[in-house]
Tab-separated table of C-alpha atoms in Angstrom:
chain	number	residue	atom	x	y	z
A	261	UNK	CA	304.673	-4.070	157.759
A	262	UNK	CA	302.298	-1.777	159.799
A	263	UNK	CA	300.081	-3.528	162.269
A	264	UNK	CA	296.702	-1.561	162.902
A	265	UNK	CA	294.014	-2.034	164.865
A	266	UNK	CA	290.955	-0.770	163.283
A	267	UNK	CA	287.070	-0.810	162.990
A	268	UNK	CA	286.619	-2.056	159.391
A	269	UNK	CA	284.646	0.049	157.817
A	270	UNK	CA	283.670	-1.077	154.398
A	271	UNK	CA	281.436	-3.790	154.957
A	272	UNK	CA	281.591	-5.182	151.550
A	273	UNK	CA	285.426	-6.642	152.528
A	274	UNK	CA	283.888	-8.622	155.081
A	275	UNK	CA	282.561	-11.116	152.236
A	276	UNK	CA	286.331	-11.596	150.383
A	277	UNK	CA	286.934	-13.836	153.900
A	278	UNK	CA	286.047	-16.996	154.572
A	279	UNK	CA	287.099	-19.678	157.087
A	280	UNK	CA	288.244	-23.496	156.041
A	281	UNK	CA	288.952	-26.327	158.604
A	282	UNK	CA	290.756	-28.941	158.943
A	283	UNK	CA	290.607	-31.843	156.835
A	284	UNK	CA	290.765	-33.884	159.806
A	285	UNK	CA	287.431	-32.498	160.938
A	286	UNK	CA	285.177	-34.279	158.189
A	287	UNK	CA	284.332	-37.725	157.600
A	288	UNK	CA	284.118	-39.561	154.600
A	289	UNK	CA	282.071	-42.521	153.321
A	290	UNK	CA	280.067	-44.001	150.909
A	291	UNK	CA	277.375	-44.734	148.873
A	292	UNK	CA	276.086	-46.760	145.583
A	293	UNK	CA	277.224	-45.243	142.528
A	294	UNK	CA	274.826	-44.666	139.630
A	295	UNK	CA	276.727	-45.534	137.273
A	296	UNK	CA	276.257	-43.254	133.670
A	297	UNK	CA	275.210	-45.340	130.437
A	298	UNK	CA	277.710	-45.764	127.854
A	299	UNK	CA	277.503	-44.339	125.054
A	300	UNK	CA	279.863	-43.557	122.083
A	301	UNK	CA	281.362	-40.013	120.996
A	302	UNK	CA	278.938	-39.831	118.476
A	303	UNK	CA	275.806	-40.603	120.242
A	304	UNK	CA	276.845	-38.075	123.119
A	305	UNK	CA	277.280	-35.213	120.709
A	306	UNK	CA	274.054	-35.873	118.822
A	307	UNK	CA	272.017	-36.216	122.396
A	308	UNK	CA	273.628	-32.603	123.598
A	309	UNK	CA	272.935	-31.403	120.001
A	310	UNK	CA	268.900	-32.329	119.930
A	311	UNK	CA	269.176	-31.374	124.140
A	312	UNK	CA	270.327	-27.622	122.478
A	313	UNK	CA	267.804	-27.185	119.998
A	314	UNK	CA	265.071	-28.013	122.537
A	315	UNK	CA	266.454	-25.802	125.751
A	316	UNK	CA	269.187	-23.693	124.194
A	317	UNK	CA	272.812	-23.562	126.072
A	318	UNK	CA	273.387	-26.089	128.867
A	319	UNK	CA	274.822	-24.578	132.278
A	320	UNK	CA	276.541	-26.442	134.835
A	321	UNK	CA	277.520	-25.095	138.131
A	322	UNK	CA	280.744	-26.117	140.187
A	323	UNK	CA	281.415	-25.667	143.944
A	324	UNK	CA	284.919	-24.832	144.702
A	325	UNK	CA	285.068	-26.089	148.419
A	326	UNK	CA	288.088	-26.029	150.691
A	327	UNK	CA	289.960	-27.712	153.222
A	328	UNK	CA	292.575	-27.181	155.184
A	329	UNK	CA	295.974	-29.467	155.187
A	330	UNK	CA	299.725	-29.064	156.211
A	331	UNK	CA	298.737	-25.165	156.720
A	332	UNK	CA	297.616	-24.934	152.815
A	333	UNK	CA	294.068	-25.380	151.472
A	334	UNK	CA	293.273	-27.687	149.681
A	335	UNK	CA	290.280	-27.978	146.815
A	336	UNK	CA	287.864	-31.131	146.974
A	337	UNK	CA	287.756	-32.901	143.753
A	338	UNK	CA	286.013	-35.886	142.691
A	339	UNK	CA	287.889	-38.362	140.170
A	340	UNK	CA	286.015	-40.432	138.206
A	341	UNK	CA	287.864	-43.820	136.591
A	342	UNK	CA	291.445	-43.046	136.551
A	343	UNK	CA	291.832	-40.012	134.912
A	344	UNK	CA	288.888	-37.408	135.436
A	345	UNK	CA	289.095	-34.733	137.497
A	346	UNK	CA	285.753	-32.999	138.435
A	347	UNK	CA	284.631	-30.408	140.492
A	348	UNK	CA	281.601	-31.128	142.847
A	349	UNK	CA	278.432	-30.413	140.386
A	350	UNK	CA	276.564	-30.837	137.230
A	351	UNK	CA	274.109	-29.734	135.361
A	352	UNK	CA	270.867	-27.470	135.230
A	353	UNK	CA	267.683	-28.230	134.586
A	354	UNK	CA	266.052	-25.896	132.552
A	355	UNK	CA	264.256	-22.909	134.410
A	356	UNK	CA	266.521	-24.320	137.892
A	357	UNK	CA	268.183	-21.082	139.469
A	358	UNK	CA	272.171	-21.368	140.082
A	359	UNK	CA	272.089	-22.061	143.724
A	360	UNK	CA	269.297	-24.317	143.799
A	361	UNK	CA	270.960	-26.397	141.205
A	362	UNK	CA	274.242	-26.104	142.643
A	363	UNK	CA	272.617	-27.353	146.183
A	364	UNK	CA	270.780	-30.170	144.786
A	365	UNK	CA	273.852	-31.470	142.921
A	366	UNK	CA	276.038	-31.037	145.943
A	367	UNK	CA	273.532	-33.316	147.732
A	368	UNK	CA	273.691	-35.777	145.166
A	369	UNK	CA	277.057	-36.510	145.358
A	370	UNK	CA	278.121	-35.699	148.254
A	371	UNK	CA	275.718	-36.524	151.159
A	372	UNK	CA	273.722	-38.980	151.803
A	373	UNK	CA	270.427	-38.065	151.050
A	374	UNK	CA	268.716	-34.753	149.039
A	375	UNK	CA	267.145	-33.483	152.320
A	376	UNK	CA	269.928	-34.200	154.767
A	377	UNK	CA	272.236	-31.431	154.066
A	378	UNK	CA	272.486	-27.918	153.812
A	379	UNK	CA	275.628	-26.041	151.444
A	380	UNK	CA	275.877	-22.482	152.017
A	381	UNK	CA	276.819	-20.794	148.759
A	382	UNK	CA	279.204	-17.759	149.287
A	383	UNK	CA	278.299	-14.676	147.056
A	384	UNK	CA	278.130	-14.803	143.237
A	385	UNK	CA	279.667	-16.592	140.561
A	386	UNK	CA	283.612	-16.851	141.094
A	387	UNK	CA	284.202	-17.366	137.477
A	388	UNK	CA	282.636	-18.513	134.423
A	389	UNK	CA	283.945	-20.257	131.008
A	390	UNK	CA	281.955	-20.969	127.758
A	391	UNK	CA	282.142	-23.430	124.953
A	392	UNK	CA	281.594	-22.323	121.304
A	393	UNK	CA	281.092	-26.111	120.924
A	394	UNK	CA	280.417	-29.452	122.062
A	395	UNK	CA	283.859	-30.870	121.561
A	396	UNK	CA	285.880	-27.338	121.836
A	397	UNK	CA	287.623	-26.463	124.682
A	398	UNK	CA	286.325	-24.253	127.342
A	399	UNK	CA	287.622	-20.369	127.680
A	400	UNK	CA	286.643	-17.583	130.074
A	401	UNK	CA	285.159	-15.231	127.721
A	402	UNK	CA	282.114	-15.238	125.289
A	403	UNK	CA	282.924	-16.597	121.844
A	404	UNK	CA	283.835	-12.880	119.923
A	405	UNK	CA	282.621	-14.482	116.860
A	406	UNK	CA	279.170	-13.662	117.460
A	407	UNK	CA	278.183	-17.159	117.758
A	408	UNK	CA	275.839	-18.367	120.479
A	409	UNK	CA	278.387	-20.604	123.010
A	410	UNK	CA	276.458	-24.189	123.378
A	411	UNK	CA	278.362	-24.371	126.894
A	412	UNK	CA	278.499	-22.536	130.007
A	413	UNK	CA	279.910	-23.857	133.610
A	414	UNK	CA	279.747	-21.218	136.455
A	415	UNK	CA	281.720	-21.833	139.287
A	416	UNK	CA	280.753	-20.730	142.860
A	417	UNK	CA	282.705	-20.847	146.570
A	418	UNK	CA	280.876	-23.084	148.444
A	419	UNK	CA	281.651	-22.789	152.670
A	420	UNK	CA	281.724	-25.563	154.761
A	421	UNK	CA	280.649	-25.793	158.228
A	422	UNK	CA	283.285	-26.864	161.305
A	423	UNK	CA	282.325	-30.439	160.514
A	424	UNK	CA	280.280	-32.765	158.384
A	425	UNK	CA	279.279	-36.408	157.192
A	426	UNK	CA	280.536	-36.842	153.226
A	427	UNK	CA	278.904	-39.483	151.602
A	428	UNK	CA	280.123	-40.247	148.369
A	429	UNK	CA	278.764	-42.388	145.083
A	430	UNK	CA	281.481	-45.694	144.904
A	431	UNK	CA	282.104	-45.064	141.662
A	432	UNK	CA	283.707	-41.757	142.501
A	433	UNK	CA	286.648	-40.912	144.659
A	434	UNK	CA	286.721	-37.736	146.851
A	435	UNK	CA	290.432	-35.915	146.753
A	436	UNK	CA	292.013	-33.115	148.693
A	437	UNK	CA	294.476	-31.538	146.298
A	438	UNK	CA	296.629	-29.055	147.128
A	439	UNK	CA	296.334	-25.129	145.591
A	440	UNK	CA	300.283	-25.305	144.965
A	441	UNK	CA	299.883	-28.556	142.812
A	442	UNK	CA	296.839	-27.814	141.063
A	443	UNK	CA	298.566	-24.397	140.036
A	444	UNK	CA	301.479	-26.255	138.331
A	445	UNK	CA	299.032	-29.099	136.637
A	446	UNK	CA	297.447	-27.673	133.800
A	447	UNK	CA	297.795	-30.893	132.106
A	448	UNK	CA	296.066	-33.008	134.664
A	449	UNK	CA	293.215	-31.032	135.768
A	450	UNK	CA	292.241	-28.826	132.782
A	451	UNK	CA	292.115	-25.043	132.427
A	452	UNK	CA	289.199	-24.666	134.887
A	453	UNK	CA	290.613	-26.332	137.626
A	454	UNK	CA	293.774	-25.690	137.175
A	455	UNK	CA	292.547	-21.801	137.244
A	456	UNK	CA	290.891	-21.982	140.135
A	457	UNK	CA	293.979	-20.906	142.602
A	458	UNK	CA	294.271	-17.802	140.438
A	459	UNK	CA	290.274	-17.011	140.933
A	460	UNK	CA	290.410	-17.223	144.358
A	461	UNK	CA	293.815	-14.795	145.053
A	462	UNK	CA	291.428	-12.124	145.538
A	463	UNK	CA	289.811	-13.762	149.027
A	464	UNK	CA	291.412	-13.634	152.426
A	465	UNK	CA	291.403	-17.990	153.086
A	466	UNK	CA	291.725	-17.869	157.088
A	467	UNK	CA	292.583	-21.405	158.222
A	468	UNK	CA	291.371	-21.834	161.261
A	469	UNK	CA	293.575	-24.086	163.575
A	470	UNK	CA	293.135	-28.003	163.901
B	283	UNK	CA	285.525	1.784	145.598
B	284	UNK	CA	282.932	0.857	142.983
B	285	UNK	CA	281.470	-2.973	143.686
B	286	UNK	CA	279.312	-3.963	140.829
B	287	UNK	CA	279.041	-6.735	138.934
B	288	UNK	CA	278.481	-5.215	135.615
B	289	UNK	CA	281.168	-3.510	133.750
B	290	UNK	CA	280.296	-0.847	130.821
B	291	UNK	CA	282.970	-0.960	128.189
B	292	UNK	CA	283.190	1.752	125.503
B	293	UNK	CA	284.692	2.053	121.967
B	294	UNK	CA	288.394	2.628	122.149
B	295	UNK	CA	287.187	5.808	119.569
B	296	UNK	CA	285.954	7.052	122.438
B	297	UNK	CA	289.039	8.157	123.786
B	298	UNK	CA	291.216	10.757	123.028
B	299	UNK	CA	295.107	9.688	123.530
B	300	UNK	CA	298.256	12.143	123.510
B	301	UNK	CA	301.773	12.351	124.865
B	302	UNK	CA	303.838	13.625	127.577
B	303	UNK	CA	307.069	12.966	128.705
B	304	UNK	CA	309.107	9.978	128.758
B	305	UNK	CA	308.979	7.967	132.158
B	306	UNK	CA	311.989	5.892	132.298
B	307	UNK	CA	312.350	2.506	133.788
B	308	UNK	CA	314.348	3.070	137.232
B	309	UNK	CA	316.207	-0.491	135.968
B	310	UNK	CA	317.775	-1.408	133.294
B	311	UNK	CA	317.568	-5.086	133.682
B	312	UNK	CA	315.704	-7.409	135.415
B	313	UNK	CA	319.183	-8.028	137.544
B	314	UNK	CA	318.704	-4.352	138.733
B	315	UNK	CA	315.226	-4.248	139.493
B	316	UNK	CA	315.958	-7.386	141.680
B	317	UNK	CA	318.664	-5.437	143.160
B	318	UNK	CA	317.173	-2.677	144.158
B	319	UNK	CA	313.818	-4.988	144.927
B	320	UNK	CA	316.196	-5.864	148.224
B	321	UNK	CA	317.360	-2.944	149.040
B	322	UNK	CA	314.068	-1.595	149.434
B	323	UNK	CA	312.766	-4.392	151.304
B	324	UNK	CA	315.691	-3.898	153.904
B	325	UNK	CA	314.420	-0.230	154.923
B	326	UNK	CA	310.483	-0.828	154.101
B	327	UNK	CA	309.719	-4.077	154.451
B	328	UNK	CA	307.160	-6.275	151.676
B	329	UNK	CA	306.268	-4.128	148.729
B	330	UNK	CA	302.950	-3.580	147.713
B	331	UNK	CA	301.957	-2.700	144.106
B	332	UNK	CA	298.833	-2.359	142.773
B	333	UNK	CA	297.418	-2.039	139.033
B	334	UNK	CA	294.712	-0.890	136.760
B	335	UNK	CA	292.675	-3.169	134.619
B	336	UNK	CA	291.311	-0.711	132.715
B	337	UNK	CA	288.886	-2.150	129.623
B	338	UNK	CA	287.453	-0.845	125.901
B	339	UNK	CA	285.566	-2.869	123.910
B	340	UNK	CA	286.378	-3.336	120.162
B	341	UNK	CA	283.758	-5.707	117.860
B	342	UNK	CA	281.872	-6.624	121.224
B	343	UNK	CA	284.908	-8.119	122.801
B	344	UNK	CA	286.685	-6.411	125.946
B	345	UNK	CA	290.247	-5.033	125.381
B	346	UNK	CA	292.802	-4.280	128.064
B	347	UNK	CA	294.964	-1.131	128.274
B	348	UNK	CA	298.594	-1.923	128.114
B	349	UNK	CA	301.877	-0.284	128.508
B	350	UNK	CA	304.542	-1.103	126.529
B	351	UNK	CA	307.936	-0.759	127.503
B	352	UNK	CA	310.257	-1.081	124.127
B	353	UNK	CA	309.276	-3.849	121.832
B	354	UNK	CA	308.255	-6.631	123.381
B	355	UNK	CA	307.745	-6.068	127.390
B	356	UNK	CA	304.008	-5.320	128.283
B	357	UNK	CA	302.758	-4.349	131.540
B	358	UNK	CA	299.527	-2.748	133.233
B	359	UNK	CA	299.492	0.807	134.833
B	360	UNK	CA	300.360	1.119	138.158
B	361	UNK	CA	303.109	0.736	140.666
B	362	UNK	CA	304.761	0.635	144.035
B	363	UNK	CA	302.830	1.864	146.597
B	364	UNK	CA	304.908	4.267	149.261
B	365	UNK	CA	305.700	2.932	153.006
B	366	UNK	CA	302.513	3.972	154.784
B	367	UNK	CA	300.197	4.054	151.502
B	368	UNK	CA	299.035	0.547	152.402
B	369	UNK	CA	297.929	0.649	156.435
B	370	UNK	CA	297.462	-3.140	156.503
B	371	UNK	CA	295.002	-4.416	159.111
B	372	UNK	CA	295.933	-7.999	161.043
B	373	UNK	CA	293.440	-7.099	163.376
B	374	UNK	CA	289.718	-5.971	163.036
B	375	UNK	CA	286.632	-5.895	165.249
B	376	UNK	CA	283.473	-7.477	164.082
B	377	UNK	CA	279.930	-5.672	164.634
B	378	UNK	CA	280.059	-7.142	167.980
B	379	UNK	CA	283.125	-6.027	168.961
B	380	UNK	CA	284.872	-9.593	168.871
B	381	UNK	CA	288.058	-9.645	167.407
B	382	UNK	CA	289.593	-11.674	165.213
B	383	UNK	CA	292.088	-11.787	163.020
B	384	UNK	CA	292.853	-13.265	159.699
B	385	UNK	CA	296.433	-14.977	157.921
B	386	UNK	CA	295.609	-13.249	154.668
B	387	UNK	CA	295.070	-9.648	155.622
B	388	UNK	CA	296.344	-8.078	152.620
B	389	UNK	CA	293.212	-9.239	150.986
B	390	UNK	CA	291.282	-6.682	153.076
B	391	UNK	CA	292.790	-3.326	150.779
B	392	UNK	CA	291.364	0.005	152.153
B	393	UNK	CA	291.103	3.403	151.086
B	394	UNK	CA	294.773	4.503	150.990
B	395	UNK	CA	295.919	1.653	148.430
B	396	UNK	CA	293.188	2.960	146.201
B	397	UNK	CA	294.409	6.635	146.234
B	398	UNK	CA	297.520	5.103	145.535
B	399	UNK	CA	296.304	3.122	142.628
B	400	UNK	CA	294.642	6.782	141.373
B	401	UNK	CA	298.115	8.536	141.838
B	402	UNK	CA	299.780	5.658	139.987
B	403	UNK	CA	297.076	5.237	137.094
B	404	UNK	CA	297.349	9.687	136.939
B	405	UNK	CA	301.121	9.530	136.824
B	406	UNK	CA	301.005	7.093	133.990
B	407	UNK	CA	298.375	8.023	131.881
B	408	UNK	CA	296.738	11.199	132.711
B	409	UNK	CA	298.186	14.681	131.360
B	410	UNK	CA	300.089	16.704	133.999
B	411	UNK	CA	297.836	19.789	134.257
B	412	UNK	CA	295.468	19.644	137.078
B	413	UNK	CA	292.217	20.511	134.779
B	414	UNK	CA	292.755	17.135	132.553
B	415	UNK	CA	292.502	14.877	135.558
B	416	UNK	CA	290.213	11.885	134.697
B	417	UNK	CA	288.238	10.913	137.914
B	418	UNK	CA	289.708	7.373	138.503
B	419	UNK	CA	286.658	4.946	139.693
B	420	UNK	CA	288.265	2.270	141.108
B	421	UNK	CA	286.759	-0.850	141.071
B	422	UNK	CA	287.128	-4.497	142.701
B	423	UNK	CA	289.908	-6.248	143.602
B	424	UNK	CA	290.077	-9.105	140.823
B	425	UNK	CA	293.675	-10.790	141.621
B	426	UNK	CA	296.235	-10.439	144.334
B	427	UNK	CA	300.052	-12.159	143.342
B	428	UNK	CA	302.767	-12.971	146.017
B	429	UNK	CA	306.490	-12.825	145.712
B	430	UNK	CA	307.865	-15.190	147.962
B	431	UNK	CA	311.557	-14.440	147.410
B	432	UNK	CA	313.775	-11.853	145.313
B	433	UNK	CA	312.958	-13.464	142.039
B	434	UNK	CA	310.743	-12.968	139.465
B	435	UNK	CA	308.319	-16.051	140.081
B	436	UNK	CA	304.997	-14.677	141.836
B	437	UNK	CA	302.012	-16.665	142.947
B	438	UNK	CA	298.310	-16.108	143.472
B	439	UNK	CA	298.457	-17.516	146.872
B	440	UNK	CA	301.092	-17.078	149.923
B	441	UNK	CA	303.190	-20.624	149.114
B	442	UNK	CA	303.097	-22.898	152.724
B	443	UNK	CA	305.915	-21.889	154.959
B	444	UNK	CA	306.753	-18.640	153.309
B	445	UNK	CA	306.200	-16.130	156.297
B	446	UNK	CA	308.219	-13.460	154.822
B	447	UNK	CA	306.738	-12.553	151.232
B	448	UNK	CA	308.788	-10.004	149.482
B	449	UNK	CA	306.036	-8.692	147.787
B	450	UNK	CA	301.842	-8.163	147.240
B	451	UNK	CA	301.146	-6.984	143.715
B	452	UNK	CA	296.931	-6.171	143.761
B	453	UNK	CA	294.780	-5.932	140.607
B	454	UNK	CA	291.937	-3.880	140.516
B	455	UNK	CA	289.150	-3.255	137.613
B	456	UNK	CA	288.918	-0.102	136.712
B	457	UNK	CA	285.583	1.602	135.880
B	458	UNK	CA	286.058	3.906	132.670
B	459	UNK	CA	283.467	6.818	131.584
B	460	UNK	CA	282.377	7.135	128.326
B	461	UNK	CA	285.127	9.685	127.337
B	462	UNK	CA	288.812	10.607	128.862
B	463	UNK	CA	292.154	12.092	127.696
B	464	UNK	CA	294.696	10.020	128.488
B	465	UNK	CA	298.783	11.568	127.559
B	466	UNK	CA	301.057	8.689	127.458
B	467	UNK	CA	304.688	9.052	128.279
B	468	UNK	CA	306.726	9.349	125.106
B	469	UNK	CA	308.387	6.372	125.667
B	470	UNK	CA	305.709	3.731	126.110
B	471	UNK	CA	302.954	2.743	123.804
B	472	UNK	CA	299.630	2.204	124.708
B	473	UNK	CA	297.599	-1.053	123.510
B	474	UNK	CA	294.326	-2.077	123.585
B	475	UNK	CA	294.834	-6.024	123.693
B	476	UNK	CA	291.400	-8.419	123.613
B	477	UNK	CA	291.141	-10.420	126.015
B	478	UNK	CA	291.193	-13.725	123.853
B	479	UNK	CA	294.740	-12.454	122.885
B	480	UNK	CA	295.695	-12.514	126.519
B	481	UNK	CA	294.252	-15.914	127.394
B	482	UNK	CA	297.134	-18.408	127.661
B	483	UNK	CA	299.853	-16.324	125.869
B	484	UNK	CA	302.909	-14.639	125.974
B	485	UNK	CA	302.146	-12.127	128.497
B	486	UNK	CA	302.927	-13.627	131.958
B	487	UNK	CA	301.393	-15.723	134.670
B	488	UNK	CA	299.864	-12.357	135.694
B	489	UNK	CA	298.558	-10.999	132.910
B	490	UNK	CA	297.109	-14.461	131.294
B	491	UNK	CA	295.110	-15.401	133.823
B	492	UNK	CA	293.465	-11.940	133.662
B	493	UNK	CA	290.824	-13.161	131.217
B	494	UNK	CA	289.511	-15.761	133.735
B	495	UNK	CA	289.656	-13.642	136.631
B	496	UNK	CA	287.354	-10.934	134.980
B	497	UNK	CA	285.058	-13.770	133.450
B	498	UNK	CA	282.493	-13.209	137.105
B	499	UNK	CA	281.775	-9.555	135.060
B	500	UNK	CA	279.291	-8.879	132.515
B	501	UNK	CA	280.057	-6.840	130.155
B	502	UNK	CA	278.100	-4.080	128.814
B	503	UNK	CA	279.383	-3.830	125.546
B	504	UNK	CA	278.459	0.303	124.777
B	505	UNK	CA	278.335	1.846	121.111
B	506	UNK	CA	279.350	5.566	120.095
C-alpha cells in the first residue's frame, strides 16, 4: 500500500468522514415513557388510511448514530417490548422540513427535554425506502407500478459530540449493536436496519481512541 | 468527479450497442481467480477494483448495465486497478494545516482511481477506435466492499481485527448522456436489469444491495 502525504484537494471528500467515540463516553438514563394507545390492526390501518387522504404520504425520518465499541461501531437502536427494533425517529408533521423533524424527534426520545439538546445532522438523506402500502413491506425504490407509495422513511447520519447526557422514555431500551451483527440479522432487524452497514460503506468511520 | 444528487436516466433506445472482440476471463474457476488473487497480493499488496453503475430507465424505473459472463454469472464493468493507480492517502492536512489521519482512508478515492474506472469502463464497453470514445462522467462513490481474506466473502465494512484486507472493491454511479455507442466484447452480453429485479436476489451481496445504496438519488426519469 502507498502511504502519501498530501493536501486534499477535493473538498467534497472531506464530508464522507466522520468521527464516533467511545461508548464509554456517554451516559445513559431515563425518563417516563408515554406509552402509545392500543389499538387493533384494523383500527391502525383505517386511522393511517383517513391520515392519507387528508395529508397525502406519511414520512418518517431515522438517525443512524454511532458509537464506538471493541474497535467496531456500533448503531444505537431503541427496542420497544421484546421484539422491535427501531431506529431513533418518527414521524413528520405535515409542512415540518426533514431536519427539523428529525431534531425534534431525536429530542423526544432521547434527551431530556425539547430545548436541551442540539443533533447535528450530517449531509443529506443516506437512504430512503417506500411503501406501496400500509401493511407491505418497505423497498428502496419507488413503486414502478405507477402507484403513489403511502410510505416513505428517510434515513439520515446523525454525529455525535465527544460526550453527552441520553435520556431515554422507560418504556424503551437504548442498544449498541454491532455493524457485523446487524449485517448478518436480516431477520431480526428488518431490511432497513439490517441495510444500514451497506449504506454507510461509502464513509470513512474514524474511531477516535477511548 | 460529478457530485449531484440527481441522476438523469434515459431510454435504453437511446443507445446504440455493437460488438468487438471477445475479452476472456483470465480464470477459469473461481479456484484460479483465488489463486492468482494471492499471488498478486504477494508482489502488490491489497487490490483495489472499482466499478461502474451505469443506469437507463425503462417504464419509469432505473435499469442497471450488466455484463454477463456465460449463462448465469453477472457482473458490473470495471476492474483491477494497476499498483500505483490508487495513491491512497493515510495522511492529510486540514485547512489549517493540522494533520490528522483517518483508519478508513480508502474511503477518500482521488483522481487516479477515477481514470482508472474510465480506462476500465472504455476497455469494456467502448469501441477501440479513439473517435468512438464516450466521455465517462464519473460520479459518486455509492458502496465500498472489503475482502478480508482469499475467499470470496466481501463486506461493506473492514471486519474488527482484520488489519490486512486482501482487497477494496469501490462502486461508483456513473453519469450517462443522452446518447453513446457502446461495442461489447463478443463474449459477454449486456443487460439492462431494473432495479426491483436486483433487490434481494440472485445477484450477490454486492450487487443486491445496490438498489438501497442508490435509493439517496432522484431520478430523472428522461423520454426520447
Amino acid at each position: 500500500m502507498e502511504i502519501m502525504n498530501g493536501r486534499l484537494n477535493n473538498g467534497g471528500n472531506l464530508n464522507l468522514v466522520f468521527d464516533i467515540y467511545p461508548l464509554s463516553n456517554y451516559y445513559f438514563s431515563s425518563k417516563p415513557g408515554v406509552s402509545s394507545k392500543e389499538e387493533t390492526l384494523g383500527d391502525r390501518a383505517r386511522r393511517l388510511k383517513s391520515n392519507y387522504d387528508v395529508h397525502g404520504m406519511r414520512t418518517y425520518v431515522e438517525a443512524v448514530i454511532l458509537v464506538e465499541l471493541f474497535k467496531h461501531p456500533h448503531l444505537l437502536l431503541l427496542q420497544a417490548k421484546n421484539c422491535i427494533y427501531k431506529l431513533p425517529g418518527g414521524r413528520l408533521r405535515p409542512g415540518e422540513s426533514d431536519v427539523d423533524g428529525l431534531k425534534r424527534k431525536l429530542s423526544t426520545k432521547l434527551s431530556a427535554d425539547e430545548t436541551q439538546c442540539q443533533w447535528e445532522v450530517v449531509g443529506e438523506c443516506i437512504g430512503t425506502w417506500w411503501k406501496s402500502d400500509f401493511e407491505t413491506l418497505p423497498f428502496p425504490y419507488l413503486p414502478s407500478s405507477g402507484n403513489n407509495p403511502k410510505e416513505c422513511t428517510k434515513l439520515y447520519l446523525v454525529k455525535l459530540p465527544s460526550s453527552r447526557d441520553f435520556v431515554v422514555p422507560k418504556n424503551l431500551k437504548l442498544l449498541a449493536v454491532p455493524m457485523c451483527q446487524l449485517h448478518e440479522s436480516r431477520k431480526t432487524y428488518g431490511p432497513i436496519i439490517s441495510g444500514i452497514p451497506q449504506l454507510l460503506s461509502r464513509f470513512a468511520i474514524n474511531m477516535v481512541g477511548s | 468527479m460529478v457530485t449531484s444528487a440527481v441522476v438523469n436516466t434515459y431510454p435504453l433506445s437511446s443507445y446504440t450497442f455493437g460488438t468487438k472482440e471477445p475479452k476472456m476471463e483470465k480464470d477459469t474457476s473461481v479456484a484460479d481467480r483465488l489463486a492468482r488473487m494471492k499471488v498478486n497480493y504477494m508482489k502488490e499488496g491489497m487490490r483495489t477494483s472499482v466499478e461502474g453503475i451505469l443506469l437507463v430507465q425503462e417504464h419509469n424505473h432505473p435499469h442497471i448495465l450488466l455484463l454477463q459472463i456465460g449463462n448465469t454469472f453477472c457482473k458490473l464493468p470495471g476492474g483491477r486497478l494497476k499498483p500505483g493507480e490508487n495513491g491512497i492517502l493515510l495522511y492529510f492536512f486540514d485547512s489549517y494545516g493540522t494533520m490528522f489521519c483517518i483508519s478508513n482512508h480508502v474511503a477518500l478515492f482521488n483522481s487516479a482511481e477515477i481514470e482508472g474506472l474510465k480506462r476500465k469502463l472504455s476497455s469494456k464497453l467502448a469501441a477501440n477506435s479513439t473517435g468512438l470514445q464516450p466521455d465517462w462522467q464519473i460520479g459518486e462513490c455509492v458502496a465500498i466492499w472489503w475482502r478480508p481474506n482469499f475467499e470470496t466473502i466481501m463486506y461493506p465494512y473492514c471486519p474488527p481485527h482484520i488489519t490486512k484486507p486482501k482487497e477494496c472493491k469501490k462502486l461508483f454511479l456513473v453519469h450517462l448522456s443522452e446518447r453513446e455507442y457502446f461495442a461489447v466484447p463478443k463474449n459477454l452480453k449486456l443487460l439492462a436489469v431494473p432495479l426491483f429485479e436486483l433487490y434481494d436476489n440472485r445477484y450477490g451481496p454486492v450487487i443486491s444491495t445496490i438498489p438501497q445504496q442508490l435509493s439517496r438519488f432522484q431520478f430523472n426519469m428522461i423520454h426520447s
